[in-house]
């Protein structure tokens, strides 16, 4: 009789090239393939790609069978923060997901230390401070709502990010 149900170990041939302090927390085989999706304490390894850090994932959706990931892509680097846009959505059919969806959602959510949405003169912007595994401090980014004239919003965005940073510094 088994007292503890243990998930099978990740096959050695499917193991991604982990960093020295990185460890696997959950994994799952993608349906009808030999590919695996691997969650670690540092991020999510998708089939055929590099690891996405938890702070590099904008959205995660779980349907009960399909895991949909919307990665963040850098549109522009600014002084002290980046402007992010949604990357192409990738989805994976997972028939025996185990703890993978829960781990992904929890770790993406945990990476968000600060988030707020601001109306601008024309459009709106979300300011986000996220934890990056293995780094001190927060990584700051903004994401403009669709239709927001970015070039006309630069000064306001700089002020909003500065205010967010100072708010968190004062809290420490």
Rosetta silent file (secondary structure, phi, psi, omega in degrees, C-alpha in Angstrom):
SEQUENCE: XXXXXXXXXXXXXXXXXXXXXXXXXXXXXXXXXXXXXXXXXXXXXXXXXXXXXXXXXXXXXXXXXXXXXXXXXXXXXXXXXXXXXXXXXXXXXXXXXXXXXXXXXXXXXXXXXXXXXXXXXXXXXXXXXXXXXXXXXXXXXXXXXXXXXXXXXXXXXXXXXXXXXXXXXXXX
SCORE:     score description
SCORE:     0.000 S_00000001
   1 L     0.000  133.968  178.530    0.000    0.000    0.000 S_00000001
   2 L   -90.887  125.419  177.129    1.284    3.444   -0.913 S_00000001
   3 L   -85.609  -34.071 -178.049    0.973    5.993    1.841 S_00000001
   4 L  -120.108  130.129  175.763    2.257    8.888   -0.175 S_00000001
   5 L   -89.037  115.708  179.227    1.389    9.571   -3.776 S_00000001
   6 L  -109.384  136.510  175.386    4.466   10.865   -5.468 S_00000001
   7 L   -69.926  140.191  177.605    4.485   12.333   -8.905 S_00000001
   8 L   -59.037  149.409  178.233    6.893   10.526  -11.188 S_00000001
   9 L   -67.039  149.414  175.052   10.252   12.220  -11.601 S_00000001
  10 L   -63.816  124.790  179.701   10.846   14.372  -14.624 S_00000001
  11 L   -58.036  139.583 -176.867   12.645   12.162  -17.184 S_00000001
  12 H   -54.522  -37.530 -179.833   16.299   13.131  -17.529 S_00000001
  13 H   -69.922  -16.188  179.794   15.908   13.692  -21.273 S_00000001
  14 H  -100.715   -4.294 -176.091   13.136   16.227  -20.639 S_00000001
  15 L   -72.519  124.464  177.929   14.985   18.168  -17.964 S_00000001
  16 L   -72.270  165.691  179.390   15.724   21.770  -19.032 S_00000001
  17 L   -75.622   87.627 -174.223   19.170   23.296  -18.398 S_00000001
  18 L   -71.868  148.444  173.388   18.496   24.544  -14.879 S_00000001
  19 L   -70.531  162.119 -176.213   20.485   27.316  -13.191 S_00000001
  20 L   -52.801  -39.212 -178.206   22.573   26.249  -10.165 S_00000001
  21 L  -102.760   14.279 -178.448   19.922   27.182   -7.558 S_00000001
  22 L   -90.742  139.398  178.678   16.909   26.345   -9.727 S_00000001
  23 L  -136.029  148.822  179.328   14.691   23.400   -8.845 S_00000001
  24 E   -75.312  131.462  177.397   11.679   21.751  -10.479 S_00000001
  25 E  -111.835  -24.250  176.932    8.409   22.310   -8.587 S_00000001
  26 E  -166.405  154.813  176.793    5.943   20.806  -11.100 S_00000001
  27 E  -156.619  162.402  179.674    5.853   19.466  -14.645 S_00000001
  28 E  -155.928  143.524  174.534    3.481   17.954  -17.127 S_00000001
  29 E   -79.778  138.169  176.535    3.647   16.233  -20.488 S_00000001
  30 L   -78.575  134.650 -176.570    1.852   18.056  -23.305 S_00000001
  31 L   -53.959  139.498  175.032   -0.898   15.878  -24.808 S_00000001
  32 L    61.201   20.776  175.863    0.011   13.837  -27.887 S_00000001
  33 L  -141.987  175.465  172.929    3.685   14.864  -27.757 S_00000001
  34 L   -99.794    3.694 -179.393    6.823   14.068  -25.831 S_00000001
  35 L   -71.218  154.180  175.481    7.169   17.756  -24.895 S_00000001
  36 E  -130.309  151.741  169.412    6.949   18.901  -21.286 S_00000001
  37 E  -108.143  127.967 -173.915    6.089   22.134  -19.531 S_00000001
  38 E  -124.410  123.574  174.474    8.277   22.556  -16.443 S_00000001
  39 E   -97.942  132.948  176.064    7.704   24.986  -13.574 S_00000001
  40 E  -125.046  176.578  176.294   10.698   25.837  -11.424 S_00000001
  41 L   -67.510  -14.942 -179.733   11.285   28.260   -8.599 S_00000001
  42 L  -101.251  -22.932 -178.109   12.699   30.687  -11.222 S_00000001
  43 E   169.197 -163.173 -175.479   10.145   30.423  -14.013 S_00000001
  44 E  -118.293  121.990  176.525    8.341   28.346  -16.597 S_00000001
  45 E   -92.049  119.492  177.677   10.127   26.279  -19.231 S_00000001
  46 L  -100.982  153.098 -179.258    7.994   25.893  -22.337 S_00000001
  47 L   -56.251  129.987  174.427    8.712   23.299  -25.036 S_00000001
  48 L    72.616   11.135  179.895   11.385   24.459  -27.456 S_00000001
  49 L  -131.046  173.438  171.460   11.995   27.802  -25.725 S_00000001
  50 L   -76.422  173.965  178.471   14.044   29.374  -23.032 S_00000001
  51 E   -73.397  137.899  168.663   12.619   29.832  -19.583 S_00000001
  52 E   -93.994  120.600  174.316   10.077   32.590  -18.999 S_00000001
  53 E   -64.651  154.065 -178.729   10.707   34.164  -15.613 S_00000001
  54 H   -58.318  -32.205  179.408    7.576   34.482  -13.499 S_00000001
  55 H   -74.299   -9.741 -178.868    7.837   38.259  -13.909 S_00000001
  56 H   -98.218    9.604 -179.761    7.777   37.826  -17.707 S_00000001
  57 E  -110.696  117.485  179.313    4.297   36.317  -17.807 S_00000001
  58 E   -75.780  -49.735 -174.098    1.405   38.771  -18.239 S_00000001
  59 E  -139.602  150.892  174.701   -1.514   36.385  -18.061 S_00000001
  60 E  -136.045  134.462  176.312   -2.247   32.754  -17.308 S_00000001
  61 E  -132.781  137.329  179.465   -5.529   30.975  -18.002 S_00000001
  62 E  -125.712  119.920 -177.608   -6.431   27.411  -17.108 S_00000001
  63 L   -93.182   -6.891 -173.427   -9.552   25.835  -18.649 S_00000001
  64 L   106.904  -17.729  176.500   -9.243   22.502  -16.867 S_00000001
  65 L  -139.402  -27.024 -174.839   -7.436   20.978  -19.865 S_00000001
  66 E  -119.990  130.012  175.483   -5.639   23.824  -21.585 S_00000001
  67 E  -101.643  120.688 -179.897   -2.972   26.115  -20.121 S_00000001
  68 E  -112.891  125.068 -178.089   -2.768   29.474  -21.943 S_00000001
  69 E  -116.131  129.313  172.767    0.248   31.688  -21.326 S_00000001
  70 E  -111.433  104.260  179.829    0.531   35.308  -22.474 S_00000001
  71 E   -78.125  157.706  174.965    4.174   36.341  -22.167 S_00000001
  72 E   -90.785  140.067  174.107    5.295   39.940  -21.827 S_00000001
  73 E  -120.844  140.340  179.768    7.487   41.401  -24.561 S_00000001
  74 E   -78.039  120.692  176.586    9.619   44.501  -24.117 S_00000001
  75 E   -91.331  -32.574 -176.980    8.490   47.255  -26.477 S_00000001
  76 E  -162.419  140.869  171.739   10.851   49.880  -25.093 S_00000001
  77 E   -97.109  130.282  176.600   13.388   50.361  -22.313 S_00000001
  78 E  -120.909  173.644 -178.408   13.048   53.638  -20.429 S_00000001
  79 L   -66.018  104.212  176.220   14.973   55.138  -17.552 S_00000001
  80 L    90.448   -3.223  178.195   14.122   52.864  -14.611 S_00000001
  81 E  -161.148  169.062  177.897   11.345   50.844  -16.237 S_00000001
  82 E  -120.687  155.366  173.212   10.267   49.042  -19.382 S_00000001
  83 E  -100.255  124.172 -176.936    7.211   49.322  -21.585 S_00000001
  84 E  -110.991  150.893  172.368    5.648   45.902  -22.079 S_00000001
  85 E  -131.680  161.777  176.298    3.186   44.521  -24.604 S_00000001
  86 E   -69.728  133.074  171.670    1.490   41.131  -24.831 S_00000001
  87 E   -85.778  177.530  177.898    3.490   38.537  -26.708 S_00000001
  88 E   -62.443  134.538  178.739    1.857   35.787  -28.742 S_00000001
  89 E   -69.751  135.623  173.973   -0.322   33.522  -26.603 S_00000001
  90 E  -117.839  141.845 -179.168    0.919   29.954  -26.329 S_00000001
  91 E  -134.057  151.425 -177.030   -1.338   27.132  -25.204 S_00000001
  92 E  -137.989  130.672  175.292   -0.790   23.556  -24.167 S_00000001
  93 E   -83.777  118.730 -176.871   -3.259   20.711  -23.790 S_00000001
  94 L  -120.794  106.645 -176.524   -2.459   19.024  -20.469 S_00000001
  95 L   -81.916  -27.892  176.419   -4.405   15.837  -19.784 S_00000001
  96 L  -129.107   74.490 -170.031   -2.699   15.026  -16.473 S_00000001
  97 L   -72.732  -22.003 -177.896   -1.670   18.458  -15.195 S_00000001
  98 L    57.183 -133.092 -177.760   -1.040   17.568  -11.569 S_00000001
  99 L   -89.195   -1.790 -173.539    0.078   20.656   -9.654 S_00000001
 100 H   -55.506  -53.337 -178.745    1.367   22.545  -12.691 S_00000001
 101 H   -58.813  -40.149  179.214   -1.574   24.980  -13.216 S_00000001
 102 H   -65.826  -42.584  179.125   -1.729   25.812   -9.499 S_00000001
 103 H   -63.562  -43.162 -179.018    2.021   26.368   -9.291 S_00000001
 104 H   -62.518  -51.438 -178.765    2.011   28.592  -12.382 S_00000001
 105 H   -60.379  -46.584 -177.990   -0.851   30.785  -11.171 S_00000001
 106 H   -62.143  -42.475 -176.617    0.539   31.073   -7.642 S_00000001
 107 H   -74.856  -35.293  174.962    4.041   31.978   -8.777 S_00000001
 108 H   -65.015  -46.269  179.947    2.933   34.517  -11.399 S_00000001
 109 H   -61.757  -43.216 -178.762    0.655   36.142   -8.819 S_00000001
 110 H   -65.509  -24.690 -179.651    3.374   36.115   -6.160 S_00000001
 111 H   -72.223  -18.451 -178.779    5.780   37.898   -8.504 S_00000001
 112 E   -85.811  113.135  178.688    3.524   40.987   -8.497 S_00000001
 113 E   -97.248  -26.223 -177.421    4.513   43.268   -5.601 S_00000001
 114 E  -151.823  135.318  173.747    2.736   46.400   -6.823 S_00000001
 115 E  -153.588  136.625  176.611    0.125   47.095   -9.466 S_00000001
 116 E  -153.982  147.643 -177.963   -2.118   50.031  -10.159 S_00000001
 117 E  -110.633  133.837 -176.386   -4.102   51.290  -13.132 S_00000001
 118 E  -126.305  134.192  171.330   -4.149   55.007  -14.019 S_00000001
 119 E   -78.061  138.505  176.342   -6.344   57.006  -16.355 S_00000001
 120 L  -111.849  176.829  177.885   -4.361   59.404  -18.528 S_00000001
 121 L   -55.554  -39.686  176.473   -5.479   62.441  -20.541 S_00000001
 122 L  -136.194  106.255  179.305   -5.984   60.032  -23.438 S_00000001
 123 L    96.359 -157.658 -177.312   -6.086   56.333  -22.558 S_00000001
 124 E  -157.262  165.136 -179.193   -4.693   54.566  -19.514 S_00000001
 125 E  -144.568  146.129  173.042   -1.633   52.730  -18.216 S_00000001
 126 E  -106.505  129.076  176.756   -0.926   49.982  -15.678 S_00000001
 127 E  -104.443  130.309 -175.451    2.194   50.398  -13.527 S_00000001
 128 E  -134.324  133.155  170.778    3.645   47.158  -12.150 S_00000001
 129 E  -112.461  122.145 -175.635    6.519   46.364   -9.811 S_00000001
 130 E  -123.885  147.265  175.286    7.465   42.687   -9.932 S_00000001
 131 E   -77.834  138.114  176.907    9.811   40.456   -8.017 S_00000001
 132 L  -115.345  122.402 -177.891   12.475   38.782  -10.113 S_00000001
 133 L   -55.409  127.199  177.410   13.769   35.472   -8.794 S_00000001
 134 L    86.710    2.921  179.584   17.387   35.802   -7.688 S_00000001
 135 L  -125.605  146.959  174.337   17.429   39.631   -7.742 S_00000001
 136 L   -83.510  152.663  177.466   16.990   42.242   -5.048 S_00000001
 137 L    78.341 -174.865 -178.097   14.431   44.965   -5.519 S_00000001
 138 E  -110.975  153.992  171.893   11.632   45.166   -8.032 S_00000001
 139 E   -99.109  122.480 -175.965   11.551   45.271  -11.802 S_00000001
 140 E   -99.525  140.148 -179.528    9.297   48.147  -12.901 S_00000001
 141 E  -149.988  161.063  172.930    7.197   48.099  -16.048 S_00000001
 142 E  -129.772  154.997  177.188    4.188   49.748  -17.625 S_00000001
 143 E  -139.546  115.343 -177.473    1.574   48.429  -19.980 S_00000001
 144 E   -80.084  143.378  172.614   -0.582   50.854  -21.920 S_00000001
 145 L   -67.935  154.635  178.262   -4.234   50.128  -22.610 S_00000001
 146 L   -56.381  137.097  177.120   -5.137   49.679  -26.270 S_00000001
 147 L    86.934   -3.330  179.430   -5.510   52.985  -28.070 S_00000001
 148 L   -76.311  127.622  177.622   -3.388   54.995  -25.629 S_00000001
 149 L   -75.135   99.885 -171.811   -1.112   57.462  -27.466 S_00000001
 150 L   -60.461  -48.234 -176.570    2.206   56.389  -25.947 S_00000001
 151 H   -60.190  -32.954  179.848    4.342   59.289  -27.174 S_00000001
 152 H   -80.550   -8.353 -174.191    1.916   61.819  -25.663 S_00000001
 153 H  -109.813    4.805 -174.138    1.939   59.949  -22.340 S_00000001
 154 H   -59.181  -50.241 -176.899    5.683   59.707  -21.638 S_00000001
 155 H   -62.487  -45.766  179.172    5.941   62.474  -19.050 S_00000001
 156 H   -62.073  -40.304 -179.787    2.849   61.331  -17.156 S_00000001
 157 H   -65.257  -43.620  177.474    4.091   57.731  -17.207 S_00000001
 158 H   -56.910  -42.964 -179.721    7.513   58.744  -15.845 S_00000001
 159 H   -66.065  -41.103 -179.890    5.785   60.562  -12.977 S_00000001
 160 H   -64.538  -43.174  178.828    3.498   57.609  -12.200 S_00000001
 161 H   -65.480  -43.220  178.173    6.388   55.128  -12.074 S_00000001
 162 H   -59.783  -42.567  178.518    8.406   57.537   -9.904 S_00000001
 163 H   -64.726  -40.984  178.945    5.480   57.948   -7.505 S_00000001
 164 H   -63.425  -44.585  179.680    4.983   54.181   -7.283 S_00000001
 165 H   -62.014  -45.111 -178.333    8.653   53.609   -6.536 S_00000001
 166 H   -67.750  -33.635  176.601    8.742   56.282   -3.844 S_00000001
 167 H   -59.685  -45.315 -179.651    5.552   54.899   -2.277 S_00000001
 168 H   -71.675  -34.788  178.262    7.181   51.493   -1.840 S_00000001
 169 H   -65.357  -38.737  179.754   10.476   52.989   -0.634 S_00000001
 170 H   -68.552  -30.457  179.482    8.615   54.957    2.054 S_00000001
 171 H   -71.101  -24.677 -178.547    6.827   51.764    3.152 S_00000001
 172 L   -77.337    0.000    0.000   10.168   50.026    3.779 S_00000001
